[in-house]
């Protein structure tokens, strides 16, 4: 779904929470994990082109997560973690005529998450090698300075918060300089965002397939990415400056390919553009209030052409420079309740009428998080209006910790867009989801 609006393809609805689980271990060894059973019900009829044509169960997924930590030597630590998935819906509802790609991707798969070695020296020099998450920035709905990791976009706004970012193979080095911390990150073949496969409910190329056009994703022209950050923390707030040269994680149109045979459909070619960015992010605390802001300049962003233009018919996306800004506020003065709002802005330089987006785009997001019963019950809600008012998403979730090991979760996500928006293709994907989770550690 995010594919259709490249102007905010680097944006995300929910900032993944930094979850730190205390593990008991002997001799620096720890194993933890959880087993999740998830049943999801599509509340509407998605429409023509999708595998599921009517409302009904769209997921019966079993997911196992394991994480293993080991202290190899003084100040040397190793971690490996990953997920194993099985979705029984493809066997239980074979009559839906799922695509081969959808079955291959979702029915049985595994995912390596963390896989890294880290070391810190006595003088504060820190290294981290391997598959890892590098979470920078302050914003929750627009990625201005949070540029390193790819994202799980198989679904839109339905992922667990801690699972939205995906680890990438990288080398990170960090060292103090006075009151500042300097960090450098280099990645190699970090890949692209995980996009839904053919005829899936969030297939980003469903409009092309309906028109008889086959999308073809090309490898990125450059495999490496480089990022730098200088940050400073104080009792009143933090500030960070970020720079990077990287591949946009969502591919954009770079032309067409002529079909080789009469029976073969024409193809649209897509490839990640090379971007550069510089930005600053910071926050300030005053009592129960937390204010945060980000501003950045992104160079060479590929933008989707307007419908029915020559550029759209040739799948030729223009590249423009953009200014991005975020203003946000959080309030924690109510007992067990956290409230936050955020305004996002995107300005495109040298804008033309051939672009699908306006020169000035504004988005808005609001969130609440409430706990009760000694934090055993957690209820949260998010409402996000996408930039340019092209659509909105509402998300409500409740989680109850029945015991230290067992928890129950309920999630509802609703989608809304204008009838003439390309997001209207995904407007019928409202979902209700039930989750049972068992946690364990050794």
mmCIF file of C-alpha atoms in Angstrom, residues 66-414:
data_model
loop_
_atom_site.group_PDB
_atom_site.id
_atom_site.type_symbol
_atom_site.label_atom_id
_atom_site.label_comp_id
_atom_site.label_asym_id
_atom_site.label_seq_id
_atom_site.Cartn_x
_atom_site.Cartn_y
_atom_site.Cartn_z
ATOM 1 C CA UNK A 66 13.399 -17.551 19.792
ATOM 2 C CA UNK A 67 16.257 -15.393 21.065
ATOM 3 C CA UNK A 68 19.582 -16.710 22.312
ATOM 4 C CA UNK A 69 22.198 -14.562 24.094
ATOM 5 C CA UNK A 70 25.692 -15.560 25.096
ATOM 6 C CA UNK A 71 28.552 -13.661 26.701
ATOM 7 C CA UNK A 72 31.645 -14.880 24.831
ATOM 8 C CA UNK A 73 34.254 -12.970 26.839
ATOM 9 C CA UNK A 74 34.624 -9.760 28.805
ATOM 10 C CA UNK A 75 32.606 -7.085 26.981
ATOM 11 C CA UNK A 76 31.939 -9.425 24.018
ATOM 12 C CA UNK A 77 28.314 -10.485 23.502
ATOM 13 C CA UNK A 78 26.532 -12.539 20.868
ATOM 14 C CA UNK A 79 22.831 -12.638 20.006
ATOM 15 C CA UNK A 80 20.765 -14.570 17.493
ATOM 16 C CA UNK A 81 16.989 -14.447 17.149
ATOM 17 C CA UNK A 82 14.382 -15.310 14.580
ATOM 18 C CA UNK A 83 10.807 -16.177 13.733
ATOM 19 C CA UNK A 84 9.237 -19.273 12.204
ATOM 20 C CA UNK A 85 5.783 -18.853 10.637
ATOM 21 C CA UNK A 86 3.051 -21.206 9.485
ATOM 22 C CA UNK A 87 -0.308 -19.965 8.172
ATOM 23 C CA UNK A 88 -2.939 -22.687 7.922
ATOM 24 C CA UNK A 89 -5.395 -20.439 6.063
ATOM 25 C CA UNK A 90 -3.893 -21.438 2.707
ATOM 26 C CA UNK A 91 -4.761 -25.076 3.313
ATOM 27 C CA UNK A 92 -8.099 -24.426 5.002
ATOM 28 C CA UNK A 93 -9.362 -22.124 2.218
ATOM 29 C CA UNK A 94 -7.801 -23.560 -0.935
ATOM 30 C CA UNK A 95 -10.895 -22.614 -2.957
ATOM 31 C CA UNK A 96 -9.847 -18.951 -2.833
ATOM 32 C CA UNK A 97 -7.305 -19.602 -5.568
ATOM 33 C CA UNK A 98 -4.352 -18.034 -3.792
ATOM 34 C CA UNK A 99 -1.420 -17.140 -6.025
ATOM 35 C CA UNK A 100 1.690 -19.291 -5.975
ATOM 36 C CA UNK A 101 3.708 -16.305 -4.762
ATOM 37 C CA UNK A 102 1.331 -15.717 -1.862
ATOM 38 C CA UNK A 103 1.489 -19.349 -0.747
ATOM 39 C CA UNK A 104 5.273 -19.500 -1.089
ATOM 40 C CA UNK A 105 5.762 -16.326 0.932
ATOM 41 C CA UNK A 106 3.230 -16.712 3.732
ATOM 42 C CA UNK A 107 2.336 -20.377 4.335
ATOM 43 C CA UNK A 108 5.717 -21.494 5.690
ATOM 44 C CA UNK A 109 8.608 -19.119 6.194
ATOM 45 C CA UNK A 110 11.385 -18.249 8.582
ATOM 46 C CA UNK A 111 12.997 -14.939 9.363
ATOM 47 C CA UNK A 112 16.414 -14.277 10.893
ATOM 48 C CA UNK A 113 16.110 -11.200 13.094
ATOM 49 C CA UNK A 114 19.137 -10.330 15.260
ATOM 50 C CA UNK A 115 22.395 -12.031 14.415
ATOM 51 C CA UNK A 116 25.254 -9.918 15.703
ATOM 52 C CA UNK A 117 28.397 -9.670 17.790
ATOM 53 C CA UNK A 118 29.013 -6.579 19.936
ATOM 54 C CA UNK A 119 32.009 -5.290 21.899
ATOM 55 C CA UNK A 120 32.768 -2.233 23.999
ATOM 56 C CA UNK A 121 36.270 -1.135 24.985
ATOM 57 C CA UNK A 122 37.356 0.571 28.186
ATOM 58 C CA UNK A 123 37.579 3.966 26.477
ATOM 59 C CA UNK A 124 33.933 3.865 25.329
ATOM 60 C CA UNK A 125 34.489 2.636 21.777
ATOM 61 C CA UNK A 126 31.608 0.341 20.786
ATOM 62 C CA UNK A 127 31.303 -2.031 17.799
ATOM 63 C CA UNK A 128 28.370 -4.076 16.548
ATOM 64 C CA UNK A 129 28.658 -6.468 13.572
ATOM 65 C CA UNK A 130 25.823 -8.351 11.891
ATOM 66 C CA UNK A 131 22.041 -8.287 11.438
ATOM 67 C CA UNK A 132 20.721 -5.492 13.644
ATOM 68 C CA UNK A 133 18.231 -2.672 14.151
ATOM 69 C CA UNK A 134 19.452 0.929 14.252
ATOM 70 C CA UNK A 135 16.554 3.034 15.551
ATOM 71 C CA UNK A 136 17.130 6.770 15.182
ATOM 72 C CA UNK A 137 14.854 9.795 15.183
ATOM 73 C CA UNK A 138 11.793 10.868 17.167
ATOM 74 C CA UNK A 139 8.808 10.778 14.806
ATOM 75 C CA UNK A 140 6.212 8.004 14.777
ATOM 76 C CA UNK A 141 4.525 8.506 11.399
ATOM 77 C CA UNK A 142 7.169 9.940 9.054
ATOM 78 C CA UNK A 143 10.745 8.760 8.668
ATOM 79 C CA UNK A 144 12.885 11.872 8.512
ATOM 80 C CA UNK A 145 16.085 10.772 10.283
ATOM 81 C CA UNK A 146 15.204 7.118 10.970
ATOM 82 C CA UNK A 147 16.675 5.818 7.711
ATOM 83 C CA UNK A 148 18.671 2.635 8.290
ATOM 84 C CA UNK A 149 16.283 -0.292 8.565
ATOM 85 C CA UNK A 150 13.816 -1.784 6.128
ATOM 86 C CA UNK A 151 10.217 -2.484 7.154
ATOM 87 C CA UNK A 152 7.686 -5.311 7.190
ATOM 88 C CA UNK A 153 4.914 -3.987 4.934
ATOM 89 C CA UNK A 154 3.170 -7.288 4.199
ATOM 90 C CA UNK A 155 0.205 -5.684 5.929
ATOM 91 C CA UNK A 156 -0.431 -2.055 6.743
ATOM 92 C CA UNK A 157 -0.723 -1.029 10.410
ATOM 93 C CA UNK A 158 -1.453 -4.608 11.523
ATOM 94 C CA UNK A 159 2.048 -5.612 12.607
ATOM 95 C CA UNK A 160 3.151 -5.767 16.220
ATOM 96 C CA UNK A 161 5.057 -2.588 16.976
ATOM 97 C CA UNK A 162 8.306 -4.350 17.779
ATOM 98 C CA UNK A 163 8.156 -6.248 14.476
ATOM 99 C CA UNK A 164 7.752 -3.315 12.077
ATOM 100 C CA UNK A 165 11.454 -2.608 11.591
ATOM 101 C CA UNK A 166 13.525 -5.366 10.031
ATOM 102 C CA UNK A 167 17.149 -6.018 10.877
ATOM 103 C CA UNK A 168 19.729 -5.331 8.173
ATOM 104 C CA UNK A 169 23.331 -6.595 7.792
ATOM 105 C CA UNK A 170 25.450 -3.740 9.074
ATOM 106 C CA UNK A 171 28.576 -2.623 10.888
ATOM 107 C CA UNK A 172 28.077 0.007 13.585
ATOM 108 C CA UNK A 173 30.818 1.917 15.383
ATOM 109 C CA UNK A 174 30.211 4.410 18.182
ATOM 110 C CA UNK A 175 32.593 6.535 20.259
ATOM 111 C CA UNK A 176 32.299 9.551 22.590
ATOM 112 C CA UNK A 177 33.683 12.984 21.739
ATOM 113 C CA UNK A 178 33.229 15.232 24.732
ATOM 114 C CA UNK A 179 29.503 15.407 25.472
ATOM 115 C CA UNK A 180 28.609 14.028 22.037
ATOM 116 C CA UNK A 181 28.297 10.459 20.817
ATOM 117 C CA UNK A 182 29.445 9.855 17.242
ATOM 118 C CA UNK A 183 28.071 6.840 15.339
ATOM 119 C CA UNK A 184 28.747 5.440 11.898
ATOM 120 C CA UNK A 185 26.814 2.669 10.169
ATOM 121 C CA UNK A 186 27.561 0.839 6.923
ATOM 122 C CA UNK A 187 25.173 -1.711 5.429
ATOM 123 C CA UNK A 188 25.607 -4.184 2.573
ATOM 124 C CA UNK A 189 22.684 -5.598 0.569
ATOM 125 C CA UNK A 190 20.148 -4.387 3.107
ATOM 126 C CA UNK A 191 17.366 -5.147 0.647
ATOM 127 C CA UNK A 192 13.950 -3.532 0.272
ATOM 128 C CA UNK A 193 10.817 -3.333 2.357
ATOM 129 C CA UNK A 194 8.891 -6.591 2.486
ATOM 130 C CA UNK A 195 5.934 -6.003 0.178
ATOM 131 C CA UNK A 196 2.864 -8.197 -0.123
ATOM 132 C CA UNK A 197 2.966 -10.832 -2.889
ATOM 133 C CA UNK A 198 0.690 -11.189 -5.905
ATOM 134 C CA UNK A 199 -3.079 -10.958 -5.178
ATOM 135 C CA UNK A 200 -2.485 -10.593 -1.455
ATOM 136 C CA UNK A 201 -4.792 -8.113 0.299
ATOM 137 C CA UNK A 202 -2.056 -5.448 0.291
ATOM 138 C CA UNK A 203 -0.454 -6.299 -3.056
ATOM 139 C CA UNK A 204 1.094 -2.912 -3.999
ATOM 140 C CA UNK A 205 0.935 -3.741 -7.707
ATOM 141 C CA UNK A 206 -2.673 -4.938 -7.822
ATOM 142 C CA UNK A 207 -3.744 -2.039 -10.097
ATOM 143 C CA UNK A 208 -1.059 -2.976 -12.630
ATOM 144 C CA UNK A 209 -2.034 -6.644 -12.580
ATOM 145 C CA UNK A 210 -5.685 -5.695 -13.147
ATOM 146 C CA UNK A 211 -4.536 -3.759 -16.220
ATOM 147 C CA UNK A 212 -2.599 -6.772 -17.529
ATOM 148 C CA UNK A 213 0.850 -5.371 -16.683
ATOM 149 C CA UNK A 214 3.519 -7.429 -14.929
ATOM 150 C CA UNK A 215 5.747 -5.637 -12.357
ATOM 151 C CA UNK A 216 9.445 -6.552 -12.404
ATOM 152 C CA UNK A 217 11.677 -5.584 -9.459
ATOM 153 C CA UNK A 218 15.311 -4.935 -10.351
ATOM 154 C CA UNK A 219 18.246 -5.203 -7.974
ATOM 155 C CA UNK A 220 19.526 -1.967 -6.489
ATOM 156 C CA UNK A 221 22.287 -0.355 -8.539
ATOM 157 C CA UNK A 222 24.437 0.081 -5.417
ATOM 158 C CA UNK A 223 24.603 -2.486 -2.615
ATOM 159 C CA UNK A 224 26.111 -0.386 0.176
ATOM 160 C CA UNK A 225 24.610 2.358 2.349
ATOM 161 C CA UNK A 226 26.361 4.739 4.767
ATOM 162 C CA UNK A 227 24.922 6.683 7.703
ATOM 163 C CA UNK A 228 26.336 8.987 10.412
ATOM 164 C CA UNK A 229 24.828 10.378 13.580
ATOM 165 C CA UNK A 230 26.030 12.821 16.231
ATOM 166 C CA UNK A 231 23.837 12.839 19.353
ATOM 167 C CA UNK A 232 23.827 14.485 22.739
ATOM 168 C CA UNK A 233 21.693 13.692 25.778
ATOM 169 C CA UNK A 234 20.825 15.834 28.794
ATOM 170 C CA UNK A 235 18.319 15.817 31.627
ATOM 171 C CA UNK A 236 16.056 18.215 29.716
ATOM 172 C CA UNK A 237 16.163 16.546 26.317
ATOM 173 C CA UNK A 238 18.160 15.054 23.469
ATOM 174 C CA UNK A 239 19.382 16.238 20.096
ATOM 175 C CA UNK A 240 20.800 14.340 17.130
ATOM 176 C CA UNK A 241 22.122 15.165 13.673
ATOM 177 C CA UNK A 242 21.877 12.466 10.988
ATOM 178 C CA UNK A 243 23.340 12.136 7.500
ATOM 179 C CA UNK A 244 23.129 9.270 5.037
ATOM 180 C CA UNK A 245 23.440 7.984 1.505
ATOM 181 C CA UNK A 246 21.092 5.059 0.959
ATOM 182 C CA UNK A 247 18.659 3.211 -1.282
ATOM 183 C CA UNK A 248 15.003 4.086 -0.921
ATOM 184 C CA UNK A 249 13.457 0.977 0.589
ATOM 185 C CA UNK A 250 10.454 1.015 -1.759
ATOM 186 C CA UNK A 251 11.227 0.643 -5.491
ATOM 187 C CA UNK A 252 9.969 3.214 -7.996
ATOM 188 C CA UNK A 253 9.190 3.082 -11.709
ATOM 189 C CA UNK A 254 12.175 3.290 -14.048
ATOM 190 C CA UNK A 255 10.576 2.391 -17.382
ATOM 191 C CA UNK A 256 8.928 -0.408 -19.337
ATOM 192 C CA UNK A 257 10.048 -3.632 -20.957
ATOM 193 C CA UNK A 258 8.606 -4.946 -24.208
ATOM 194 C CA UNK A 259 7.007 -8.388 -23.960
ATOM 195 C CA UNK A 260 9.084 -11.087 -25.657
ATOM 196 C CA UNK A 261 6.080 -13.109 -26.784
ATOM 197 C CA UNK A 262 2.496 -12.506 -27.851
ATOM 198 C CA UNK A 263 1.132 -14.345 -24.813
ATOM 199 C CA UNK A 264 3.347 -12.465 -22.332
ATOM 200 C CA UNK A 265 2.081 -9.262 -20.700
ATOM 201 C CA UNK A 266 4.076 -6.019 -20.909
ATOM 202 C CA UNK A 267 6.264 -5.303 -17.897
ATOM 203 C CA UNK A 268 6.858 -2.245 -15.754
ATOM 204 C CA UNK A 269 10.352 -2.072 -14.272
ATOM 205 C CA UNK A 270 10.923 -0.918 -10.687
ATOM 206 C CA UNK A 271 14.166 -0.164 -8.847
ATOM 207 C CA UNK A 272 15.227 1.581 -5.656
ATOM 208 C CA UNK A 273 16.474 5.119 -6.212
ATOM 209 C CA UNK A 274 19.638 6.371 -4.546
ATOM 210 C CA UNK A 275 18.919 9.054 -1.939
ATOM 211 C CA UNK A 276 20.895 11.378 0.281
ATOM 212 C CA UNK A 277 19.570 12.979 3.428
ATOM 213 C CA UNK A 278 20.568 15.267 6.259
ATOM 214 C CA UNK A 279 18.362 15.984 9.224
ATOM 215 C CA UNK A 280 18.133 17.002 12.847
ATOM 216 C CA UNK A 281 15.865 15.627 15.569
ATOM 217 C CA UNK A 282 15.379 16.537 19.188
ATOM 218 C CA UNK A 283 13.067 16.553 22.165
ATOM 219 C CA UNK A 284 12.613 18.496 25.370
ATOM 220 C CA UNK A 285 10.983 17.443 28.644
ATOM 221 C CA UNK A 286 9.057 19.719 31.009
ATOM 222 C CA UNK A 287 7.137 17.969 33.770
ATOM 223 C CA UNK A 288 4.569 15.638 32.164
ATOM 224 C CA UNK A 289 5.140 17.199 28.726
ATOM 225 C CA UNK A 290 7.492 15.945 26.039
ATOM 226 C CA UNK A 291 7.892 17.997 22.860
ATOM 227 C CA UNK A 292 9.773 16.601 19.877
ATOM 228 C CA UNK A 293 10.610 17.782 16.385
ATOM 229 C CA UNK A 294 12.463 16.695 13.268
ATOM 230 C CA UNK A 295 13.515 18.486 10.103
ATOM 231 C CA UNK A 296 15.345 17.050 7.140
ATOM 232 C CA UNK A 297 16.316 17.469 3.494
ATOM 233 C CA UNK A 298 16.006 14.374 1.283
ATOM 234 C CA UNK A 299 17.611 14.518 -2.128
ATOM 235 C CA UNK A 300 16.556 12.632 -5.269
ATOM 236 C CA UNK A 301 13.259 11.187 -4.023
ATOM 237 C CA UNK A 302 11.295 9.335 -6.720
ATOM 238 C CA UNK A 303 7.673 10.504 -6.943
ATOM 239 C CA UNK A 304 4.735 8.734 -8.520
ATOM 240 C CA UNK A 305 3.373 10.411 -11.671
ATOM 241 C CA UNK A 306 -0.226 11.550 -11.903
ATOM 242 C CA UNK A 307 -2.689 9.126 -13.440
ATOM 243 C CA UNK A 308 -3.233 9.241 -17.204
ATOM 244 C CA UNK A 309 -0.044 11.201 -17.864
ATOM 245 C CA UNK A 310 2.602 10.161 -20.368
ATOM 246 C CA UNK A 311 5.005 9.505 -17.487
ATOM 247 C CA UNK A 312 2.495 7.171 -15.822
ATOM 248 C CA UNK A 313 1.905 5.240 -19.038
ATOM 249 C CA UNK A 314 5.666 4.872 -19.514
ATOM 250 C CA UNK A 315 6.239 4.100 -15.806
ATOM 251 C CA UNK A 316 8.748 6.938 -15.606
ATOM 252 C CA UNK A 317 8.902 8.496 -12.137
ATOM 253 C CA UNK A 318 10.457 11.929 -11.631
ATOM 254 C CA UNK A 319 13.020 12.539 -8.895
ATOM 255 C CA UNK A 320 12.720 15.645 -6.749
ATOM 256 C CA UNK A 321 14.278 17.058 -3.596
ATOM 257 C CA UNK A 322 12.043 17.287 -0.541
ATOM 258 C CA UNK A 323 11.977 19.068 2.813
ATOM 259 C CA UNK A 324 10.378 17.060 5.626
ATOM 260 C CA UNK A 325 9.275 18.310 9.025
ATOM 261 C CA UNK A 326 7.662 16.894 12.164
ATOM 262 C CA UNK A 327 6.209 18.508 15.284
ATOM 263 C CA UNK A 328 4.926 16.354 18.120
ATOM 264 C CA UNK A 329 3.758 16.526 21.714
ATOM 265 C CA UNK A 330 3.256 13.878 24.409
ATOM 266 C CA UNK A 331 1.458 14.255 27.728
ATOM 267 C CA UNK A 332 1.735 11.792 30.618
ATOM 268 C CA UNK A 333 0.071 13.806 33.385
ATOM 269 C CA UNK A 334 -2.956 11.523 33.653
ATOM 270 C CA UNK A 335 -2.624 8.382 35.727
ATOM 271 C CA UNK A 336 -1.754 5.359 33.567
ATOM 272 C CA UNK A 337 -2.514 7.304 30.367
ATOM 273 C CA UNK A 338 -0.166 8.568 27.661
ATOM 274 C CA UNK A 339 -1.434 10.924 24.949
ATOM 275 C CA UNK A 340 0.468 12.077 21.884
ATOM 276 C CA UNK A 341 -0.138 14.048 18.697
ATOM 277 C CA UNK A 342 2.082 14.613 15.673
ATOM 278 C CA UNK A 343 1.923 16.839 12.583
ATOM 279 C CA UNK A 344 3.992 15.891 9.534
ATOM 280 C CA UNK A 345 4.825 18.076 6.565
ATOM 281 C CA UNK A 346 6.454 17.393 3.183
ATOM 282 C CA UNK A 347 7.433 20.085 0.665
ATOM 283 C CA UNK A 348 8.558 19.081 -2.838
ATOM 284 C CA UNK A 349 10.904 21.430 -4.660
ATOM 285 C CA UNK A 350 10.382 22.132 -8.377
ATOM 286 C CA UNK A 351 6.955 20.540 -8.259
ATOM 287 C CA UNK A 352 5.132 19.950 -11.553
ATOM 288 C CA UNK A 353 1.546 19.149 -12.465
ATOM 289 C CA UNK A 354 2.663 15.726 -13.699
ATOM 290 C CA UNK A 355 3.178 14.501 -10.127
ATOM 291 C CA UNK A 356 0.519 12.582 -8.239
ATOM 292 C CA UNK A 357 1.194 14.443 -4.988
ATOM 293 C CA UNK A 358 0.791 18.134 -4.202
ATOM 294 C CA UNK A 359 3.777 20.366 -3.609
ATOM 295 C CA UNK A 360 2.792 20.733 0.054
ATOM 296 C CA UNK A 361 1.556 17.685 1.948
ATOM 297 C CA UNK A 362 0.411 17.514 5.545
ATOM 298 C CA UNK A 363 -0.334 14.481 7.688
ATOM 299 C CA UNK A 364 -1.598 14.066 11.223
ATOM 300 C CA UNK A 365 -1.439 11.359 13.856
ATOM 301 C CA UNK A 366 -2.824 10.890 17.367
ATOM 302 C CA UNK A 367 -2.290 8.075 19.840
ATOM 303 C CA UNK A 368 -3.317 7.039 23.352
ATOM 304 C CA UNK A 369 -1.942 4.281 25.578
ATOM 305 C CA UNK A 370 -3.706 3.303 28.829
ATOM 306 C CA UNK A 371 -2.852 0.630 31.384
ATOM 307 C CA UNK A 372 -4.771 -0.808 34.346
ATOM 308 C CA UNK A 373 -4.674 -3.673 36.860
ATOM 309 C CA UNK A 374 -0.977 -3.121 37.622
ATOM 310 C CA UNK A 375 -0.296 -2.817 33.881
ATOM 311 C CA UNK A 376 -1.713 -6.281 33.178
ATOM 312 C CA UNK A 377 -4.271 -4.634 30.881
ATOM 313 C CA UNK A 378 -3.008 -2.400 28.058
ATOM 314 C CA UNK A 379 -5.286 -0.546 25.661
ATOM 315 C CA UNK A 380 -4.032 1.647 22.836
ATOM 316 C CA UNK A 381 -5.453 3.482 19.876
ATOM 317 C CA UNK A 382 -3.995 5.302 16.872
ATOM 318 C CA UNK A 383 -5.571 7.506 14.252
ATOM 319 C CA UNK A 384 -3.415 8.578 11.320
ATOM 320 C CA UNK A 385 -4.363 10.755 8.371
ATOM 321 C CA UNK A 386 -1.886 10.231 5.563
ATOM 322 C CA UNK A 387 -0.136 13.190 3.931
ATOM 323 C CA UNK A 388 -2.202 14.866 1.216
ATOM 324 C CA UNK A 389 -5.428 13.580 2.859
ATOM 325 C CA UNK A 390 -5.398 10.540 0.566
ATOM 326 C CA UNK A 391 -6.537 8.158 3.285
ATOM 327 C CA UNK A 392 -6.627 7.376 6.970
ATOM 328 C CA UNK A 393 -6.102 4.418 9.268
ATOM 329 C CA UNK A 394 -7.566 3.760 12.711
ATOM 330 C CA UNK A 395 -6.119 1.126 15.019
ATOM 331 C CA UNK A 396 -7.480 -0.100 18.384
ATOM 332 C CA UNK A 397 -5.849 -2.860 20.414
ATOM 333 C CA UNK A 398 -6.216 -4.431 23.832
ATOM 334 C CA UNK A 399 -3.871 -6.855 25.556
ATOM 335 C CA UNK A 400 -4.388 -8.687 28.836
ATOM 336 C CA UNK A 401 -1.586 -10.509 30.672
ATOM 337 C CA UNK A 402 -3.424 -13.475 32.164
ATOM 338 C CA UNK A 403 -0.208 -14.577 33.890
ATOM 339 C CA UNK A 404 3.531 -14.173 33.520
ATOM 340 C CA UNK A 405 3.409 -16.657 30.649
ATOM 341 C CA UNK A 406 0.019 -16.219 28.991
ATOM 342 C CA UNK A 407 -1.527 -13.153 27.378
ATOM 343 C CA UNK A 408 -4.563 -12.438 25.188
ATOM 344 C CA UNK A 409 -4.781 -9.739 22.540
ATOM 345 C CA UNK A 410 -7.496 -8.184 20.395
ATOM 346 C CA UNK A 411 -6.866 -5.852 17.450
ATOM 347 C CA UNK A 412 -9.118 -3.898 15.096
ATOM 348 C CA UNK A 413 -7.811 -1.904 12.144
ATOM 349 C CA UNK A 414 -9.993 0.216 9.871
#
